[in-house]
mmCIF file of C-alpha atoms in Angstrom:
data_model
loop_
_atom_site.group_PDB
_atom_site.id
_atom_site.type_symbol
_atom_site.label_atom_id
_atom_site.label_comp_id
_atom_site.label_asym_id
_atom_site.label_seq_id
_atom_site.Cartn_x
_atom_site.Cartn_y
_atom_site.Cartn_z
ATOM 1 C CA ASP A 1 108.331 -209.660 -175.590
ATOM 2 C CA ALA A 2 105.437 -207.182 -175.635
ATOM 3 C CA GLY A 3 104.761 -207.690 -171.955
ATOM 4 C CA VAL A 4 101.331 -208.264 -170.446
ATOM 5 C CA ILE A 5 98.704 -206.898 -172.797
ATOM 6 C CA GLN A 6 95.353 -205.660 -171.531
ATOM 7 C CA SER A 7 92.392 -204.383 -173.475
ATOM 8 C CA PRO A 8 90.637 -202.078 -173.611
ATOM 9 C CA ARG A 9 92.738 -199.316 -172.033
ATOM 10 C CA HIS A 10 89.640 -197.316 -171.180
ATOM 11 C CA GLU A 11 86.030 -198.352 -170.866
ATOM 12 C CA VAL A 12 83.071 -196.125 -170.140
ATOM 13 C CA THR A 13 79.779 -197.919 -169.730
ATOM 14 C CA GLU A 14 76.340 -197.346 -168.324
ATOM 15 C CA MET A 15 75.204 -198.932 -165.115
ATOM 16 C CA GLY A 16 73.685 -202.344 -165.734
ATOM 17 C CA GLN A 17 75.745 -203.121 -168.806
ATOM 18 C CA GLU A 18 78.108 -206.066 -169.126
ATOM 19 C CA VAL A 19 81.822 -205.312 -169.214
ATOM 20 C CA THR A 20 84.563 -207.698 -170.324
ATOM 21 C CA LEU A 21 88.221 -206.996 -169.674
ATOM 22 C CA ARG A 22 90.911 -208.969 -171.475
ATOM 23 C CA CYS A 23 94.450 -209.995 -170.656
ATOM 24 C CA LYS A 24 97.258 -211.734 -172.515
ATOM 25 C CA PRO A 25 100.014 -212.782 -170.085
ATOM 26 C CA ILE A 26 103.679 -213.225 -170.881
ATOM 27 C CA SER A 27 104.385 -216.493 -172.641
ATOM 28 C CA GLY A 28 105.824 -219.047 -170.228
ATOM 29 C CA HIS A 29 104.439 -217.423 -167.083
ATOM 30 C CA ASN A 30 102.337 -219.916 -165.151
ATOM 31 C CA SER A 31 100.499 -217.584 -162.774
ATOM 32 C CA LEU A 32 98.027 -214.850 -163.625
ATOM 33 C CA PHE A 33 96.517 -212.321 -161.243
ATOM 34 C CA TRP A 34 93.684 -209.812 -161.518
ATOM 35 C CA TYR A 35 93.957 -206.771 -159.242
ATOM 36 C CA ARG A 36 91.780 -203.695 -158.863
ATOM 37 C CA GLN A 37 93.250 -200.317 -157.860
ATOM 38 C CA THR A 38 91.429 -197.382 -156.294
ATOM 39 C CA MET A 39 92.699 -194.367 -154.401
ATOM 40 C CA MET A 40 90.895 -195.459 -151.255
ATOM 41 C CA ARG A 41 91.858 -199.122 -151.152
ATOM 42 C CA GLY A 42 95.021 -199.366 -153.253
ATOM 43 C CA LEU A 43 95.702 -202.613 -155.127
ATOM 44 C CA GLU A 44 93.325 -205.403 -154.176
ATOM 45 C CA LEU A 45 93.559 -208.960 -155.435
ATOM 46 C CA LEU A 46 90.414 -210.196 -157.128
ATOM 47 C CA ILE A 47 91.391 -213.667 -158.337
ATOM 48 C CA TYR A 48 94.439 -215.632 -159.421
ATOM 49 C CA PHE A 49 95.179 -218.622 -161.597
ATOM 50 C CA ASN A 50 98.011 -221.153 -161.540
ATOM 51 C CA ASN A 51 98.478 -223.118 -164.759
ATOM 52 C CA ASN A 52 95.116 -221.808 -166.009
ATOM 53 C CA VAL A 53 93.255 -223.111 -162.936
ATOM 54 C CA PRO A 54 91.489 -220.613 -160.638
ATOM 55 C CA ILE A 55 93.008 -220.981 -157.183
ATOM 56 C CA ASP A 56 91.443 -218.269 -155.052
ATOM 57 C CA ASP A 57 88.553 -216.016 -156.008
ATOM 58 C CA SER A 58 87.746 -214.828 -152.493
ATOM 59 C CA GLY A 59 88.642 -211.274 -153.512
ATOM 60 C CA MET A 60 85.904 -211.100 -156.131
ATOM 61 C CA PRO A 61 83.446 -208.560 -154.692
ATOM 62 C CA GLU A 62 80.288 -210.465 -155.506
ATOM 63 C CA ASP A 63 78.616 -212.761 -157.986
ATOM 64 C CA ARG A 64 78.505 -210.010 -160.551
ATOM 65 C CA PHE A 65 82.221 -210.641 -161.128
ATOM 66 C CA SER A 66 83.569 -213.681 -162.944
ATOM 67 C CA ALA A 67 86.907 -214.602 -164.485
ATOM 68 C CA LYS A 68 88.089 -217.263 -166.879
ATOM 69 C CA MET A 69 91.384 -218.507 -168.236
ATOM 70 C CA PRO A 70 90.573 -220.875 -171.105
ATOM 71 C CA ASN A 71 94.241 -221.274 -172.068
ATOM 72 C CA ALA A 72 97.711 -220.153 -171.059
ATOM 73 C CA SER A 73 97.637 -217.065 -173.257
ATOM 74 C CA PHE A 74 94.287 -215.480 -172.456
ATOM 75 C CA SER A 75 92.131 -214.458 -169.516
ATOM 76 C CA THR A 76 88.953 -212.427 -169.117
ATOM 77 C CA LEU A 77 87.308 -210.624 -166.233
ATOM 78 C CA LYS A 78 83.602 -210.004 -166.652
ATOM 79 C CA ILE A 79 81.306 -207.753 -164.664
ATOM 80 C CA GLN A 80 77.587 -208.225 -165.182
ATOM 81 C CA PRO A 81 75.714 -206.077 -164.411
ATOM 82 C CA SER A 82 78.153 -203.228 -163.815
ATOM 83 C CA GLU A 83 77.594 -200.624 -161.084
ATOM 84 C CA PRO A 84 79.148 -197.179 -160.491
ATOM 85 C CA ARG A 85 81.111 -198.534 -157.497
ATOM 86 C CA ASP A 86 82.957 -200.845 -159.880
ATOM 87 C CA SER A 87 84.751 -197.820 -161.341
ATOM 88 C CA ALA A 88 88.491 -198.398 -160.872
ATOM 89 C CA VAL A 89 91.636 -199.397 -162.727
ATOM 90 C CA TYR A 90 91.824 -203.143 -163.282
ATOM 91 C CA PHE A 91 95.267 -204.696 -163.671
ATOM 92 C CA CYS A 92 96.307 -208.085 -164.908
ATOM 93 C CA ALA A 93 99.731 -209.411 -163.906
ATOM 94 C CA SER A 94 101.630 -212.588 -164.680
ATOM 95 C CA SER A 95 104.644 -214.275 -163.130
ATOM 96 C CA LEU A 96 106.756 -217.381 -163.248
ATOM 97 C CA GLU A 97 108.629 -216.768 -160.021
ATOM 98 C CA GLY A 98 109.828 -213.619 -158.369
ATOM 99 C CA GLY A 99 108.485 -210.282 -159.510
ATOM 100 C CA TYR A 100 105.199 -209.735 -161.291
ATOM 101 C CA THR A 101 104.843 -208.170 -164.704
ATOM 102 C CA PHE A 102 101.788 -205.936 -164.838
ATOM 103 C CA GLY A 103 99.823 -204.783 -167.824
ATOM 104 C CA SER A 104 98.988 -201.121 -168.335
ATOM 105 C CA GLY A 105 95.541 -201.633 -166.867
ATOM 106 C CA THR A 106 91.965 -200.935 -167.939
ATOM 107 C CA ARG A 107 90.399 -197.794 -166.528
ATOM 108 C CA LEU A 108 86.710 -198.598 -166.059
ATOM 109 C CA THR A 109 84.145 -195.888 -165.527
ATOM 110 C CA VAL A 110 80.553 -196.905 -164.878
ATOM 111 C CA VAL A 111 78.088 -194.026 -165.143
ATOM 112 C CA SER B 1 93.799 -208.883 -140.264
ATOM 113 C CA GLN B 2 97.061 -208.293 -142.100
ATOM 114 C CA LYS B 3 98.053 -204.702 -142.615
ATOM 115 C CA ILE B 4 100.765 -202.989 -144.638
ATOM 116 C CA GLU B 5 101.596 -199.348 -144.002
ATOM 117 C CA GLN B 6 103.864 -197.182 -146.087
ATOM 118 C CA ASN B 7 105.210 -194.246 -144.140
ATOM 119 C CA SER B 8 103.460 -191.453 -145.900
ATOM 120 C CA GLU B 9 101.307 -190.779 -148.884
ATOM 121 C CA ALA B 10 103.787 -188.275 -150.286
ATOM 122 C CA LEU B 11 107.462 -187.461 -149.838
ATOM 123 C CA ASN B 12 109.285 -184.474 -151.332
ATOM 124 C CA ILE B 13 113.075 -184.341 -151.469
ATOM 125 C CA GLN B 14 115.747 -182.329 -153.234
ATOM 126 C CA GLU B 15 117.650 -183.705 -156.175
ATOM 127 C CA GLY B 16 120.877 -185.402 -155.118
ATOM 128 C CA LYS B 17 119.612 -186.380 -151.665
ATOM 129 C CA THR B 18 118.808 -189.908 -150.510
ATOM 130 C CA ALA B 19 115.130 -190.786 -150.422
ATOM 131 C CA THR B 20 114.072 -193.263 -147.744
ATOM 132 C CA LEU B 21 110.668 -194.922 -147.902
ATOM 133 C CA THR B 22 109.291 -197.139 -145.151
ATOM 134 C CA CYS B 23 107.067 -200.189 -145.274
ATOM 135 C CA ASN B 24 105.693 -201.638 -142.026
ATOM 136 C CA TYR B 25 103.480 -204.670 -141.693
ATOM 137 C CA THR B 26 101.459 -206.457 -139.018
ATOM 138 C CA ASN B 27 99.758 -209.830 -138.693
ATOM 139 C CA TYR B 28 101.811 -211.295 -141.511
ATOM 140 C CA SER B 29 104.872 -213.523 -141.850
ATOM 141 C CA PRO B 30 106.220 -212.935 -145.339
ATOM 142 C CA ALA B 31 108.791 -215.141 -146.995
ATOM 143 C CA TYR B 32 109.857 -212.201 -149.106
ATOM 144 C CA LEU B 33 109.149 -208.568 -149.788
ATOM 145 C CA GLN B 34 109.128 -206.750 -153.120
ATOM 146 C CA TRP B 35 109.252 -203.112 -154.179
ATOM 147 C CA TYR B 36 107.565 -201.725 -157.276
ATOM 148 C CA ARG B 37 107.542 -198.386 -159.053
ATOM 149 C CA GLN B 38 104.315 -197.039 -160.561
ATOM 150 C CA ASP B 39 104.078 -194.061 -162.896
ATOM 151 C CA PRO B 40 100.752 -192.286 -163.586
ATOM 152 C CA GLY B 41 98.561 -194.237 -165.983
ATOM 153 C CA ARG B 42 100.843 -197.270 -165.946
ATOM 154 C CA GLY B 43 101.028 -200.585 -164.147
ATOM 155 C CA PRO B 44 103.521 -201.212 -161.345
ATOM 156 C CA VAL B 45 107.019 -202.211 -162.423
ATOM 157 C CA PHE B 46 109.062 -204.679 -160.363
ATOM 158 C CA LEU B 47 112.266 -203.284 -158.854
ATOM 159 C CA LEU B 48 113.673 -205.545 -156.148
ATOM 160 C CA LEU B 49 112.926 -208.672 -154.160
ATOM 161 C CA ILE B 50 114.408 -209.405 -150.733
ATOM 162 C CA ARG B 51 113.906 -212.662 -148.867
ATOM 163 C CA GLU B 52 113.277 -213.086 -145.139
ATOM 164 C CA ASN B 53 116.792 -214.409 -144.553
ATOM 165 C CA GLU B 54 118.418 -211.449 -146.325
ATOM 166 C CA LYS B 55 119.174 -208.224 -144.495
ATOM 167 C CA GLU B 56 119.989 -205.997 -147.438
ATOM 168 C CA LYS B 57 119.894 -205.942 -151.205
ATOM 169 C CA ARG B 58 121.272 -203.414 -153.693
ATOM 170 C CA LYS B 59 120.661 -202.620 -157.330
ATOM 171 C CA GLU B 60 122.434 -199.621 -158.810
ATOM 172 C CA ARG B 61 121.191 -196.588 -156.782
ATOM 173 C CA LEU B 62 118.570 -198.642 -154.947
ATOM 174 C CA LYS B 63 118.984 -200.325 -151.583
ATOM 175 C CA VAL B 64 116.415 -202.341 -149.661
ATOM 176 C CA THR B 65 116.634 -203.595 -146.093
ATOM 177 C CA PHE B 66 114.348 -206.121 -144.449
ATOM 178 C CA ASP B 67 114.016 -206.520 -140.671
ATOM 179 C CA THR B 68 111.616 -209.335 -139.784
ATOM 180 C CA THR B 69 111.910 -208.549 -136.073
ATOM 181 C CA LEU B 70 110.780 -204.958 -136.548
ATOM 182 C CA LYS B 71 108.441 -206.077 -139.371
ATOM 183 C CA GLN B 72 109.819 -203.311 -141.526
ATOM 184 C CA SER B 73 111.504 -202.696 -144.849
ATOM 185 C CA LEU B 74 113.353 -199.545 -145.847
ATOM 186 C CA PHE B 75 113.779 -198.553 -149.490
ATOM 187 C CA HIS B 76 116.535 -196.083 -150.319
ATOM 188 C CA ILE B 77 117.254 -194.205 -153.540
ATOM 189 C CA THR B 78 120.650 -192.547 -153.410
ATOM 190 C CA ALA B 79 121.600 -189.505 -155.480
ATOM 191 C CA SER B 80 117.925 -189.031 -156.335
ATOM 192 C CA GLN B 81 116.926 -187.496 -159.659
ATOM 193 C CA PRO B 82 113.695 -185.891 -160.880
ATOM 194 C CA ALA B 83 113.217 -189.013 -163.061
ATOM 195 C CA ASP B 84 112.845 -191.020 -159.826
ATOM 196 C CA SER B 85 109.573 -189.214 -159.117
ATOM 197 C CA ALA B 86 106.845 -191.863 -159.000
ATOM 198 C CA THR B 87 104.759 -193.872 -156.574
ATOM 199 C CA TYR B 88 106.603 -196.719 -154.881
ATOM 200 C CA LEU B 89 104.720 -199.759 -153.620
ATOM 201 C CA CYS B 90 105.870 -202.455 -151.250
ATOM 202 C CA ALA B 91 104.382 -205.929 -151.463
ATOM 203 C CA LEU B 92 104.586 -208.983 -149.247
ATOM 204 C CA GLY B 93 104.568 -212.583 -150.403
ATOM 205 C CA LYS B 94 104.706 -216.081 -149.058
ATOM 206 C CA THR B 95 106.258 -219.154 -150.613
ATOM 207 C CA GLY B 96 105.245 -220.435 -153.991
ATOM 208 C CA ASN B 97 102.994 -218.441 -156.250
ATOM 209 C CA THR B 98 100.627 -217.162 -153.590
ATOM 210 C CA PRO B 99 99.548 -213.627 -154.458
ATOM 211 C CA LEU B 100 101.344 -210.526 -153.289
ATOM 212 C CA VAL B 101 99.651 -208.189 -150.824
ATOM 213 C CA PHE B 102 100.395 -204.559 -151.665
ATOM 214 C CA GLY B 103 100.702 -201.409 -149.602
ATOM 215 C CA LYS B 104 98.994 -198.254 -150.861
ATOM 216 C CA GLY B 105 102.278 -196.688 -151.904
ATOM 217 C CA THR B 106 104.281 -193.540 -151.267
ATOM 218 C CA ARG B 107 104.355 -190.811 -153.915
ATOM 219 C CA LEU B 108 107.909 -189.514 -154.209
ATOM 220 C CA SER B 109 108.658 -186.155 -155.775
ATOM 221 C CA VAL B 110 112.297 -185.252 -156.430
ATOM 222 C CA ILE B 111 112.655 -181.522 -156.875
ATOM 223 C CA ALA B 112 115.444 -180.093 -159.029
#
């Protein structure tokens, strides 16, 4: 198994542009989580899905953020328009039960 | 609001010694607690899970304790090696697939 796959690994974009982050979870895992990591705040949950259904998006900072999971093998996190304060590492993780398997993350820099 | 504190941002120890990392929490009643290792530029990697009714769990050189009265978990690495140098995160969870809440981590450096 290749693990949780995220793309791109790095993204540099200008303020105001749309950014789309992608995640392929581990086959058979029924839960998917999007976290954001910064030095100041650590790992923060943005949104999570169970069986492709969004359960809690209260961690999404504002309406500029949206996430979808159209099927069990793919999820996206979109930021539109992006702002410099969105700069962080965004992680996707999946689980069936027990421990999470994280992807390698997308380092987003908004200039 | 719920709060998770890991004892220090950074911990330096000599190779061969036992490293002990602390995770304290408030305003939370977890069903289980997990520990993860994170290397620079990588995602966290799951190490151990301990449930609220378990006092201690071991895996090779790792040992985790969980005291729900003190609201504290201790994470020990015995016979530490430079390869153990990384950031270690504790995370709390409730039943089912509710999301984990993570501490900010402790950066461990094992010096040869």
